[in-house]
Amino acid sequence: MPRLPTDPATAFVELGGIKLSEVNLDEVLQRVAELAKRVLPMPVEVSVTLMRGGVGHTAAFTSEVARDMDEGQYAHGRGPCLEAAASGDVVSVPDLASEDRWPVWAARGRGRGLGSSLSIGLPIQEAVVGALNVYAHTPEAFDDEAVTVLETFAAYAAVALSNAQLYDSTANLARQMREAMANRAVIEQAKGIVMAERRCGPAEAFAILSKVSQDSNRKVRDVAQALVDRTAGPRRA
């Protein structure tokens, strides 16, 4: 039976219902790609391009064809998904057979049975931009209605991706702070041990730990943990 498309409104609700506390950024991107594939009545393949520091990579895709078409652009440094990501605009390739802006890429697509494509810029953050790329097997596959649906979907997707990026960054920062606090606690314990053994002040104790760190080519935190473990001795069962 032919695949029935998902109503765009339903897809928007599904996109808005993603719980960032339960999925990571890669999973959000994959959900975006899969939902975009389902909102159109014709068979398409979808990918999500992310650009960081001018370097593009495909963060999610619904088929190897979509990823391959993206990677052909990254290799040559030009193509519709890169242009859409950089400009934030909609870049349409109505017919790969007559495409003359990116002839090598278009020939690659024709060889994989593709007829047209549409890339929509996703302004996520200042440091991260991207594009939603949709590949169809037939030429002229994206009429005005399809473009409007995908533009609206991309706007929702950009918000979801921005929130996911922010959540991911915040979660990483929280993890780093926890690690820093744990490291500081171990170092403070080790300083206390050195102060008791050497009858010195905290500054001198830290200097001793730093000297051992340099001489043994180990991190101060690792030197401190070894000292704490040695002082604690073997744990009793």
CSV table of C-alpha atoms in Angstrom, one decimal:
chain,number,residue,atom,x,y,z
A,1,MET,CA,0.0,0.0,0.0
A,2,PRO,CA,1.3,3.6,-0.7
A,3,ARG,CA,2.5,5.5,2.3
A,4,LEU,CA,0.0,8.0,3.7
A,5,PRO,CA,1.6,11.3,4.6
A,6,THR,CA,1.4,12.6,8.1
A,7,ASP,CA,-0.7,15.7,8.4
A,8,PRO,CA,1.6,18.7,8.9
A,9,ALA,CA,-0.3,19.9,12.0
A,10,THR,CA,0.2,16.5,13.6
A,11,ALA,CA,3.9,16.6,12.7
A,12,PHE,CA,4.2,20.0,14.3
A,13,VAL,CA,2.6,18.8,17.5
A,14,GLU,CA,4.9,15.8,17.5
A,15,LEU,CA,7.9,18.0,17.0
A,16,GLY,CA,6.9,20.3,19.8
A,17,GLY,CA,6.3,17.4,22.1
A,18,ILE,CA,10.0,16.2,22.0
A,19,LYS,CA,11.2,16.0,25.6
A,20,LEU,CA,14.8,17.3,25.6
A,21,SER,CA,15.4,15.7,28.9
A,22,GLU,CA,14.8,12.2,27.4
A,23,VAL,CA,16.7,12.5,24.1
A,24,ASN,CA,20.1,13.8,23.0
A,25,LEU,CA,20.8,16.2,20.2
A,26,ASP,CA,21.4,13.5,17.6
A,27,GLU,CA,18.0,11.9,18.4
A,28,VAL,CA,16.3,15.2,18.0
A,29,LEU,CA,17.9,15.7,14.6
A,30,GLN,CA,16.9,12.2,13.5
A,31,ARG,CA,13.3,12.9,14.6
A,32,VAL,CA,13.3,16.1,12.6
A,33,ALA,CA,14.5,14.2,9.5
A,34,GLU,CA,11.9,11.4,9.9
A,35,LEU,CA,9.0,13.8,10.5
A,36,ALA,CA,10.0,15.9,7.5
A,37,LYS,CA,10.0,12.8,5.3
A,38,ARG,CA,6.4,12.0,6.5
A,39,VAL,CA,4.8,15.4,5.8
A,40,LEU,CA,4.9,15.2,2.0
A,41,PRO,CA,2.6,13.1,-0.2
A,42,MET,CA,5.4,11.9,-2.5
A,43,PRO,CA,8.3,9.6,-1.6
A,44,VAL,CA,11.3,11.7,-0.5
A,45,GLU,CA,14.5,11.2,1.5
A,46,VAL,CA,15.6,13.8,4.0
A,47,SER,CA,18.9,14.9,5.7
A,48,VAL,CA,19.9,17.6,8.1
A,49,THR,CA,23.1,19.4,7.5
A,50,LEU,CA,24.9,21.2,10.4
A,51,MET,CA,27.7,23.7,9.8
A,52,ARG,CA,30.3,24.4,12.5
A,53,GLY,CA,33.3,26.6,11.8
A,54,GLY,CA,32.5,26.5,8.1
A,55,VAL,CA,32.6,22.7,8.0
A,56,GLY,CA,29.5,20.8,7.1
A,57,HIS,CA,28.4,17.3,8.2
A,58,THR,CA,25.2,15.3,7.9
A,59,ALA,CA,23.8,15.0,11.4
A,60,ALA,CA,20.7,12.9,10.5
A,61,PHE,CA,19.4,11.2,7.4
A,62,THR,CA,16.6,8.9,6.3
A,63,SER,CA,18.6,7.0,3.7
A,64,GLU,CA,22.2,6.5,2.5
A,65,VAL,CA,21.2,8.3,-0.8
A,66,ALA,CA,20.4,11.5,1.2
A,67,ARG,CA,23.7,11.3,3.1
A,68,ASP,CA,25.7,10.6,0.0
A,69,MET,CA,24.2,13.6,-1.8
A,70,ASP,CA,25.2,15.8,1.1
A,71,GLU,CA,28.7,14.4,1.4
A,72,GLY,CA,29.3,15.1,-2.3
A,73,GLN,CA,28.8,18.7,-1.5
A,74,TYR,CA,31.1,18.8,1.5
A,75,ALA,CA,33.8,17.2,-0.6
A,76,HIS,CA,33.6,20.0,-3.2
A,77,GLY,CA,32.7,22.8,-0.8
A,78,ARG,CA,29.6,23.8,-2.8
A,79,GLY,CA,26.1,22.7,-3.4
A,80,PRO,CA,22.5,23.6,-2.5
A,81,CYS,CA,22.5,22.4,1.1
A,82,LEU,CA,25.7,24.4,1.8
A,83,GLU,CA,24.2,27.5,0.2
A,84,ALA,CA,21.0,27.2,2.1
A,85,ALA,CA,22.9,26.7,5.4
A,86,ALA,CA,25.1,29.7,4.8
A,87,SER,CA,22.3,32.1,3.6
A,88,GLY,CA,19.3,30.8,5.6
A,89,ASP,CA,17.3,30.8,2.3
A,90,VAL,CA,15.3,28.2,0.4
A,91,VAL,CA,17.5,26.7,-2.4
A,92,SER,CA,15.5,24.8,-5.0
A,93,VAL,CA,16.8,22.4,-7.7
A,94,PRO,CA,13.6,21.7,-9.8
A,95,ASP,CA,15.2,19.3,-12.2
A,96,LEU,CA,18.6,17.7,-11.8
A,97,ALA,CA,18.8,17.0,-15.5
A,98,SER,CA,19.0,20.7,-16.3
A,99,GLU,CA,20.9,21.9,-13.2
A,100,ASP,CA,23.9,24.0,-14.3
A,101,ARG,CA,25.0,25.6,-11.0
A,102,TRP,CA,26.3,22.3,-9.6
A,103,PRO,CA,26.7,20.0,-12.6
A,104,VAL,CA,28.9,17.4,-10.9
A,105,TRP,CA,26.5,17.1,-7.9
A,106,ALA,CA,23.5,17.0,-10.2
A,107,ALA,CA,25.0,14.2,-12.2
A,108,ARG,CA,25.7,12.3,-9.0
A,109,GLY,CA,22.0,12.7,-8.0
A,110,ARG,CA,20.7,11.5,-11.4
A,111,GLY,CA,22.9,8.4,-11.1
A,112,ARG,CA,21.1,7.7,-7.9
A,113,GLY,CA,17.7,8.1,-9.4
A,114,LEU,CA,16.9,11.5,-8.0
A,115,GLY,CA,15.0,14.2,-10.0
A,116,SER,CA,14.8,17.3,-7.7
A,117,SER,CA,15.8,18.7,-4.3
A,118,LEU,CA,14.9,21.4,-1.9
A,119,SER,CA,17.2,22.8,0.9
A,120,ILE,CA,15.9,25.1,3.5
A,121,GLY,CA,18.2,27.1,5.8
A,122,LEU,CA,18.0,26.4,9.6
A,123,PRO,CA,19.4,29.4,11.6
A,124,ILE,CA,20.1,27.6,14.9
A,125,GLN,CA,22.8,29.7,16.6
A,126,GLU,CA,25.4,32.2,15.7
A,127,ALA,CA,28.0,29.4,15.8
A,128,VAL,CA,25.9,26.7,14.3
A,129,VAL,CA,23.8,26.9,11.2
A,130,GLY,CA,22.2,24.1,9.1
A,131,ALA,CA,19.8,23.1,6.4
A,132,LEU,CA,16.9,20.7,6.0
A,133,ASN,CA,17.5,18.9,2.7
A,134,VAL,CA,14.7,17.0,0.9
A,135,TYR,CA,15.4,14.8,-2.2
A,136,ALA,CA,12.7,13.5,-4.5
A,137,HIS,CA,12.9,10.9,-7.3
A,138,THR,CA,10.9,13.0,-9.7
A,139,PRO,CA,11.6,16.4,-11.3
A,140,GLU,CA,9.5,19.3,-10.3
A,141,ALA,CA,8.4,17.4,-7.2
A,142,PHE,CA,8.0,20.5,-4.9
A,143,ASP,CA,5.1,22.7,-5.8
A,144,ASP,CA,4.2,25.9,-3.9
A,145,GLU,CA,2.2,24.0,-1.3
A,146,ALA,CA,5.0,21.6,-0.6
A,147,VAL,CA,7.5,24.4,-0.2
A,148,THR,CA,5.2,26.2,2.2
A,149,VAL,CA,4.7,23.1,4.3
A,150,LEU,CA,8.5,22.5,4.4
A,151,GLU,CA,9.3,26.1,5.2
A,152,THR,CA,6.8,26.0,8.1
A,153,PHE,CA,8.2,22.7,9.2
A,154,ALA,CA,11.8,24.0,9.0
A,155,ALA,CA,10.8,27.0,11.2
A,156,TYR,CA,9.5,24.6,13.9
A,157,ALA,CA,12.5,22.4,13.4
A,158,ALA,CA,14.9,25.4,13.9
A,159,VAL,CA,13.3,26.2,17.2
A,160,ALA,CA,13.5,22.6,18.3
A,161,LEU,CA,17.2,22.3,17.2
A,162,SER,CA,18.0,25.6,19.0
A,163,ASN,CA,16.4,24.4,22.2
A,164,ALA,CA,18.2,21.0,21.9
A,165,GLN,CA,21.5,22.8,21.2
A,166,LEU,CA,21.0,25.0,24.2
A,167,TYR,CA,19.9,22.1,26.4
A,168,ASP,CA,22.9,20.0,25.3
A,169,SER,CA,25.3,22.9,26.0
A,170,THR,CA,23.7,23.5,29.4
A,171,ALA,CA,23.9,19.8,30.2
A,172,ASN,CA,27.6,19.6,29.2
A,173,LEU,CA,28.3,22.7,31.3
A,174,ALA,CA,26.6,21.2,34.3
A,175,ARG,CA,28.6,17.9,33.9
A,176,GLN,CA,31.8,19.9,33.6
A,177,MET,CA,31.0,21.8,36.8
A,178,ARG,CA,30.2,18.6,38.7
A,179,GLU,CA,33.5,17.2,37.5
A,180,ALA,CA,35.3,20.3,38.5
A,181,MET,CA,33.7,20.3,42.0
A,182,ALA,CA,34.6,16.6,42.4
A,183,ASN,CA,38.2,17.3,41.4
A,184,ARG,CA,38.5,20.2,43.8
A,185,ALA,CA,37.2,18.1,46.6
A,186,VAL,CA,39.8,15.4,46.0
A,187,ILE,CA,42.6,18.1,45.8
A,188,GLU,CA,41.4,19.7,49.0
A,189,GLN,CA,41.5,16.3,50.7
A,190,ALA,CA,45.0,15.7,49.4
A,191,LYS,CA,46.2,19.1,50.6
A,192,GLY,CA,44.9,18.4,54.0
A,193,ILE,CA,46.9,15.1,54.1
A,194,VAL,CA,50.1,16.9,53.0
A,195,MET,CA,49.5,19.7,55.5
A,196,ALA,CA,49.2,17.1,58.3
A,197,GLU,CA,52.2,15.1,57.2
A,198,ARG,CA,54.5,18.1,56.4
A,199,ARG,CA,53.1,20.5,59.0
A,200,CYS,CA,52.8,23.2,56.3
A,201,GLY,CA,50.2,25.7,55.0
A,202,PRO,CA,47.7,25.1,52.2
A,203,ALA,CA,49.8,27.1,49.6
A,204,GLU,CA,52.9,24.9,50.3
A,205,ALA,CA,50.8,21.8,50.2
A,206,PHE,CA,49.4,22.6,46.8
A,207,ALA,CA,52.9,23.4,45.6
A,208,ILE,CA,54.1,20.0,46.7
A,209,LEU,CA,51.2,18.3,44.8
A,210,SER,CA,52.0,20.4,41.7
A,211,LYS,CA,55.7,19.4,41.9
A,212,VAL,CA,54.7,15.7,42.1
A,213,SER,CA,52.3,16.3,39.2
A,214,GLN,CA,55.1,17.8,37.0
A,215,ASP,CA,57.7,15.2,37.9
A,216,SER,CA,55.4,12.3,37.3
A,217,ASN,CA,53.7,13.8,34.2
A,218,ARG,CA,50.3,13.3,35.8
A,219,LYS,CA,47.4,15.6,36.4
A,220,VAL,CA,47.2,17.2,39.9
A,221,ARG,CA,43.8,15.6,40.3
A,222,ASP,CA,45.2,12.1,39.7
A,223,VAL,CA,48.1,12.7,42.1
A,224,ALA,CA,45.7,13.9,44.7
A,225,GLN,CA,43.4,10.9,44.2
A,226,ALA,CA,46.3,8.5,44.5
A,227,LEU,CA,47.4,10.2,47.8
A,228,VAL,CA,43.8,10.0,49.2
A,229,ASP,CA,43.5,6.4,48.2
A,230,ARG,CA,46.8,5.5,49.8
A,231,THR,CA,46.0,7.2,53.0
A,232,ALA,CA,42.5,5.6,53.2
A,233,GLY,CA,44.1,2.2,52.7
A,234,PRO,CA,42.3,-1.0,51.6
A,235,ARG,CA,38.6,-1.0,52.3
A,236,ARG,CA,37.3,-3.6,54.7
A,237,ALA,CA,34.7,-5.9,53.4
